[in-house]
Amino acid sequence: MRFHNGNALLAGVAALALGLTACSSSGNGGGSKSGSNSAGPQPNPAVTAGTHGTGGFAKCATEPTTCNSGDTKPGGTISYVLEKTIPGWNQVYTVSNVFEVAEVEDGIFPGAYLAGSDLKPFLNTDLMVSADSTQAGDVQTIVYKIKPEAVWNDGQPINFDDFKYLKDVSDGTTCPKCGAASSSGYSQITSMEGSDGGKTVTVKMKPFADWQSMFGALLPAHIAQQHGGTDTAANLNTSFQWFDKNVPTWSGGPMVITKYTKDTSIEEAPNPKWYGKTKSSLDKLIFRIITDQTQEPIALKNKEVQAIYPQPNADLVSQVNGIQNVQSYLGKGLVWEHFDFNEKNAFLKDQKLRVAIFTAISRKDIISRTIGQFVPGAAPLGNHIYVPGQPGYQDNVTSTGQGSGDVTKAKQMLTDAGYTGVGTTLKTADGKAVAFRCTYSAGNTNRQTECQEVQNTLKQLGITVTLKTTTDLSELGTGNFDMIVFAWVGTPFVVAGAQQIYELKGGADYGFNNDPAAEKLINDAAGTTDLPKVQSLLNQADKLIVADGYSLPLYQKPTFLAAYNNIVNLRDNATSSGPPVNVQDWGLKAS
Amino acid sequence: MLVFVIRRVLISIPVLIASTMLTFVIVKLSGDPLTYLKTRQSTVSKAEKQAFINQEAHRLWLDRSWPTQYWHWISNILLHWNWGPPVTGHDNVASDVFTAFGITARLVLVSIAIALILAVITGVISAVKQYSLTDYTTTLLGFIFLSMPTFWFAILLKEFGLKINQWTGSHFFGTIGDRSIPITDHSFGGSLKDIIGHMILPTIVLGLVGYAAWSRFTRASMLEVLNSDYVRLARSKGLSPRTVMIRHALRTALIPLTTVTALDVAALLGGAIVTENVFQWRGMGTLFLTALRAVDFNVMLGWLLVTATIVIAFNLIADILYGVLDPRIRHA
């Protein structure tokens, strides 16, 4: 998982992050127009509430992988907006592992599994024949079969060497200085073997629930060999850095980068050596960098760009809706807003106080004063691990009363817990007045409102809340916060995300919630490849986290895709891969 | 005159050195460049994450004392023309700063040239025809331009360009960047049209702000000169109004404007931040904003160094011009 600071998407773990399901997979997935891995539209209120689409995007809530489908005509150019500049070109490298780089490279880096618009991983059947996983005791064996015709754009085959190179730079031990964005899964690999001329890769590892997250962005080992090498740690680091420094002219995907104008645009054209079933009909795909979101609707209206994917607000949505021939989709993403407590705080270490506070807070009021203003039907989120639409999602929060805004019940809970001055000046049993800070991102009006809502609500309990701003959420790392509101950015691969956030040693348990029982359940989930069992274990863990009163999920942040209605097969993809995950299908509608 | 120039140049050197120290301290206080790594949830172990943070801190010299870092930075620039690495990416900071400077210079110089010509013309007319309808109109316009928030005015102009495009069915006015992407017409005429189409709107935004101030300044200065004794003497000696105006009054009235313009140009070259951001020009303004958001300290230091040098240089130019235009100054 990543966290989300205001409009800025930080660290994209992309398809490198963790896997969700188990068992073997083959067949198509959520990427292409014909490639739905769902049995059919199954409207689910938890999924469709708070979404709205127009034109070809009208059915995207129920048909996320097939909406806006259509036949394309040859030729044409599409300009798609990126909101950030490109720090480097190797999305596997920590520094360059950002959303915008992943979007640009969706059509360049081949991967075994990709993340679909339905928030599920799917096998990339352009590259792979199959990927079969079996588990015997403590050993998981995955057999990847690569398509014989799969080649890099210089004609070299995509094979075992590329899988091995990615593992070596990522596992954290073969090349400790490489600084790969994710070592999850790779560090559990005990052996890798190539056969069938390198087109079959057999991986043996300790059981890893999120195994489908591995090998999501392959680098060409033969090019690494030319620019540093692949044999020693130092050589691996040299070649790994070379990939970051140099604009890729290589490609193993449907597109190839033809021109880069620094901080301005990236131009791509169809890869002539593309081996997949759908060849891009476009002459050019342009990623246009516009770093000021407010300029995007004007550029769209002036037809300088044809598609935008900004973080929405009421103003932006209203402006885009007024543009002729533009269709838009207001969806729900993997980014979710939440309050966290710092349990090192002298008052907030008391679980009963925390739960009472969460009970008093009304999530519906917060939503109506924030995203509810432009997302009709937006509803509170009920899980700390899954979001609606992901297999395994269930509401574990609402039934507990947390987030209900029940001040009376909260007062009673505090009285029962031995607090005095309930409703006037809340004091602990030893007479200390309860007061703390609520920290929010400076300039983020929604988060300011959220903290103000807490401040007003808790006044009714007799708690003094002071508002504090942060510019970069660095307080999370230093622990200099009491209560904080920010967002997590999830991926289709949930297990390792849960390990990071809810385990003390995970690196992102910023509030120091120490719940060994929940940690055990999450670790158990990480060690199995049985999907129903994973979901069951994670939901049990989630219930414990809810009971801890450590974190209160508020809502899923909306996504917003807008494009001219002559563009087909472009659709929302709220994962860290972004909409370009099926870029080869994009095109201008055939008349 | 030479002594005057040498004296001014020598004074500028310690000012520049002091400004590098000051900017270094300001930049160091602006935040931790590695926050983005420290607060990021990469899926590596805590130990691996910390090792990488340490590795990056070492690469960027953040694990040394401030004086060591300052000396490393300034000596590398002076001795090796190495402006240090960016926090993320592999770009050459010096190249980035000077490329951005070139883009900003193109925008600023054109807008200043237009603004200056208009300001002098309308300022002189306003002064000569004081309290006339023309004077009231230019005064009103000047105050409107002065009081308009740049951001709002830029958006308004973009909408105007958009409407023109829609009415004419063309794509003449560009609203983002300094060129169309992709460039479809590579001919000289086509390129020129594209450049002009992207330049007009930001030039107007930038120019009108300068114009408003400078026209008011010219008017005030001209009025002062026109009411001075030597101008009355020139008139009473029977010189033609044109000669009095151009050879005697205007030349004197432009002296303070020269100084003000030189200082304003320096400020604008440092980055027309709002204009560049609205029109998405990758000049000094957007470079600074991007670096500030990312706490990219070497880029910020480079930007501040160039800006400080420009400000000092233009102060020097203003001083020298003042000396050239007014002999009393250089002989003082």
PDB file of N, CA and C in Angstrom, chain A residues 115-145:
ATOM      1  N   ALA A 115      -3.105  -5.564 -13.447  1.00  0.00           N
ATOM      2  CA  ALA A 115      -4.225  -5.206 -12.563  1.00  0.00           C
ATOM      3  C   ALA A 115      -5.370  -4.665 -13.409  1.00  0.00           C
ATOM      4  N   GLY A 116      -6.522  -5.311 -13.295  1.00  0.00           N
ATOM      5  CA  GLY A 116      -7.655  -4.950 -14.142  1.00  0.00           C
ATOM      6  C   GLY A 116      -8.496  -3.820 -13.602  1.00  0.00           C
ATOM      7  N   SER A 117      -9.389  -3.333 -14.462  1.00  0.00           N
ATOM      8  CA  SER A 117     -10.295  -2.254 -14.058  1.00  0.00           C
ATOM      9  C   SER A 117     -11.251  -2.692 -12.962  1.00  0.00           C
ATOM     10  N   ASP A 118     -11.422  -4.005 -12.817  1.00  0.00           N
ATOM     11  CA  ASP A 118     -12.299  -4.524 -11.773  1.00  0.00           C
ATOM     12  C   ASP A 118     -11.519  -4.746 -10.473  1.00  0.00           C
ATOM     13  N   LEU A 119     -10.320  -4.182 -10.393  1.00  0.00           N
ATOM     14  CA  LEU A 119      -9.453  -4.237  -9.208  1.00  0.00           C
ATOM     15  C   LEU A 119      -8.947  -5.645  -8.921  1.00  0.00           C
ATOM     16  N   LYS A 120      -8.994  -6.478  -9.919  1.00  0.00           N
ATOM     17  CA  LYS A 120      -8.497  -7.846  -9.732  1.00  0.00           C
ATOM     18  C   LYS A 120      -7.294  -8.069 -10.647  1.00  0.00           C
ATOM     19  N   PRO A 121      -6.338  -8.868 -10.173  1.00  0.00           N
ATOM     20  CA  PRO A 121      -5.233  -9.203 -11.072  1.00  0.00           C
ATOM     21  C   PRO A 121      -5.708 -10.185 -12.141  1.00  0.00           C
ATOM     22  N   PHE A 122      -5.140 -10.043 -13.330  1.00  0.00           N
ATOM     23  CA  PHE A 122      -5.494 -11.004 -14.371  1.00  0.00           C
ATOM     24  C   PHE A 122      -4.239 -11.406 -15.140  1.00  0.00           C
ATOM     25  N   LEU A 123      -4.231 -12.617 -15.620  1.00  0.00           N
ATOM     26  CA  LEU A 123      -3.062 -13.109 -16.349  1.00  0.00           C
ATOM     27  C   LEU A 123      -2.951 -12.362 -17.675  1.00  0.00           C
ATOM     28  N   ASN A 124      -1.762 -11.902 -17.972  1.00  0.00           N
ATOM     29  CA  ASN A 124      -1.522 -11.203 -19.234  1.00  0.00           C
ATOM     30  C   ASN A 124      -1.355 -12.246 -20.331  1.00  0.00           C
ATOM     31  N   THR A 125      -2.446 -12.536 -21.009  1.00  0.00           N
ATOM     32  CA  THR A 125      -2.422 -13.640 -21.985  1.00  0.00           C
ATOM     33  C   THR A 125      -1.730 -13.253 -23.282  1.00  0.00           C
ATOM     34  N   ASP A 126      -1.339 -12.014 -23.419  1.00  0.00           N
ATOM     35  CA  ASP A 126      -0.499 -11.655 -24.561  1.00  0.00           C
ATOM     36  C   ASP A 126       0.902 -12.226 -24.360  1.00  0.00           C
ATOM     37  N   LEU A 127       1.332 -12.191 -23.117  1.00  0.00           N
ATOM     38  CA  LEU A 127       2.695 -12.637 -22.796  1.00  0.00           C
ATOM     39  C   LEU A 127       2.736 -14.095 -22.353  1.00  0.00           C
ATOM     40  N   MET A 128       1.726 -14.492 -21.606  1.00  0.00           N
ATOM     41  CA  MET A 128       1.800 -15.784 -20.916  1.00  0.00           C
ATOM     42  C   MET A 128       0.829 -16.809 -21.509  1.00  0.00           C
ATOM     43  N   VAL A 129       1.298 -18.037 -21.521  1.00  0.00           N
ATOM     44  CA  VAL A 129       0.387 -19.141 -21.831  1.00  0.00           C
ATOM     45  C   VAL A 129      -0.374 -19.486 -20.557  1.00  0.00           C
ATOM     46  N   SER A 130       0.365 -19.556 -19.456  1.00  0.00           N
ATOM     47  CA  SER A 130      -0.269 -19.886 -18.180  1.00  0.00           C
ATOM     48  C   SER A 130       0.675 -19.571 -17.024  1.00  0.00           C
ATOM     49  N   ALA A 131       0.107 -19.557 -15.836  1.00  0.00           N
ATOM     50  CA  ALA A 131       0.896 -19.437 -14.611  1.00  0.00           C
ATOM     51  C   ALA A 131       0.187 -20.296 -13.575  1.00  0.00           C
ATOM     52  N   ASP A 132       0.802 -21.403 -13.248  1.00  0.00           N
ATOM     53  CA  ASP A 132       0.153 -22.365 -12.361  1.00  0.00           C
ATOM     54  C   ASP A 132       0.861 -22.415 -11.013  1.00  0.00           C
ATOM     55  N   SER A 133       0.069 -22.289  -9.971  1.00  0.00           N
ATOM     56  CA  SER A 133       0.631 -22.324  -8.624  1.00  0.00           C
ATOM     57  C   SER A 133       0.104 -23.528  -7.864  1.00  0.00           C
ATOM     58  N   THR A 134       1.007 -24.245  -7.232  1.00  0.00           N
ATOM     59  CA  THR A 134       0.604 -25.364  -6.367  1.00  0.00           C
ATOM     60  C   THR A 134       1.352 -25.248  -5.042  1.00  0.00           C
ATOM     61  N   GLN A 135       0.751 -25.790  -4.013  1.00  0.00           N
ATOM     62  CA  GLN A 135       1.405 -25.730  -2.710  1.00  0.00           C
ATOM     63  C   GLN A 135       1.477 -27.125  -2.116  1.00  0.00           C
ATOM     64  N   ALA A 136       2.656 -27.506  -1.692  1.00  0.00           N
ATOM     65  CA  ALA A 136       2.838 -28.786  -1.000  1.00  0.00           C
ATOM     66  C   ALA A 136       3.576 -28.491   0.291  1.00  0.00           C
ATOM     67  N   GLY A 137       2.860 -28.544   1.390  1.00  0.00           N
ATOM     68  CA  GLY A 137       3.459 -28.207   2.683  1.00  0.00           C
ATOM     69  C   GLY A 137       3.896 -26.760   2.694  1.00  0.00           C
ATOM     70  N   ASP A 138       5.165 -26.550   2.989  1.00  0.00           N
ATOM     71  CA  ASP A 138       5.668 -25.185   3.067  1.00  0.00           C
ATOM     72  C   ASP A 138       6.340 -24.725   1.787  1.00  0.00           C
ATOM     73  N   VAL A 139       6.090 -25.452   0.730  1.00  0.00           N
ATOM     74  CA  VAL A 139       6.715 -25.067  -0.549  1.00  0.00           C
ATOM     75  C   VAL A 139       5.634 -24.764  -1.586  1.00  0.00           C
ATOM     76  N   GLN A 140       5.739 -23.577  -2.141  1.00  0.00           N
ATOM     77  CA  GLN A 140       4.839 -23.196  -3.229  1.00  0.00           C
ATOM     78  C   GLN A 140       5.638 -23.270  -4.526  1.00  0.00           C
ATOM     79  N   THR A 141       5.038 -23.888  -5.519  1.00  0.00           N
ATOM     80  CA  THR A 141       5.711 -23.981  -6.823  1.00  0.00           C
ATOM     81  C   THR A 141       4.851 -23.254  -7.856  1.00  0.00           C
ATOM     82  N   ILE A 142       5.479 -22.337  -8.565  1.00  0.00           N
ATOM     83  CA  ILE A 142       4.756 -21.621  -9.618  1.00  0.00           C
ATOM     84  C   ILE A 142       5.461 -21.911 -10.936  1.00  0.00           C
ATOM     85  N   VAL A 143       4.675 -22.331 -11.906  1.00  0.00           N
ATOM     86  CA  VAL A 143       5.244 -22.596 -13.242  1.00  0.00           C
ATOM     87  C   VAL A 143       4.672 -21.556 -14.213  1.00  0.00           C
ATOM     88  N   TYR A 144       5.569 -20.706 -14.682  1.00  0.00           N
ATOM     89  CA  TYR A 144       5.181 -19.701 -15.676  1.00  0.00           C
ATOM     90  C   TYR A 144       5.532 -20.215 -17.060  1.00  0.00           C
ATOM     91  N   LYS A 145       4.561 -20.210 -17.952  1.00  0.00           N
ATOM     92  CA  LYS A 145       4.843 -20.569 -19.349  1.00  0.00           C
ATOM     93  C   LYS A 145       4.677 -19.319 -20.212  1.00  0.00           C
TER      94      LYS A 145
END
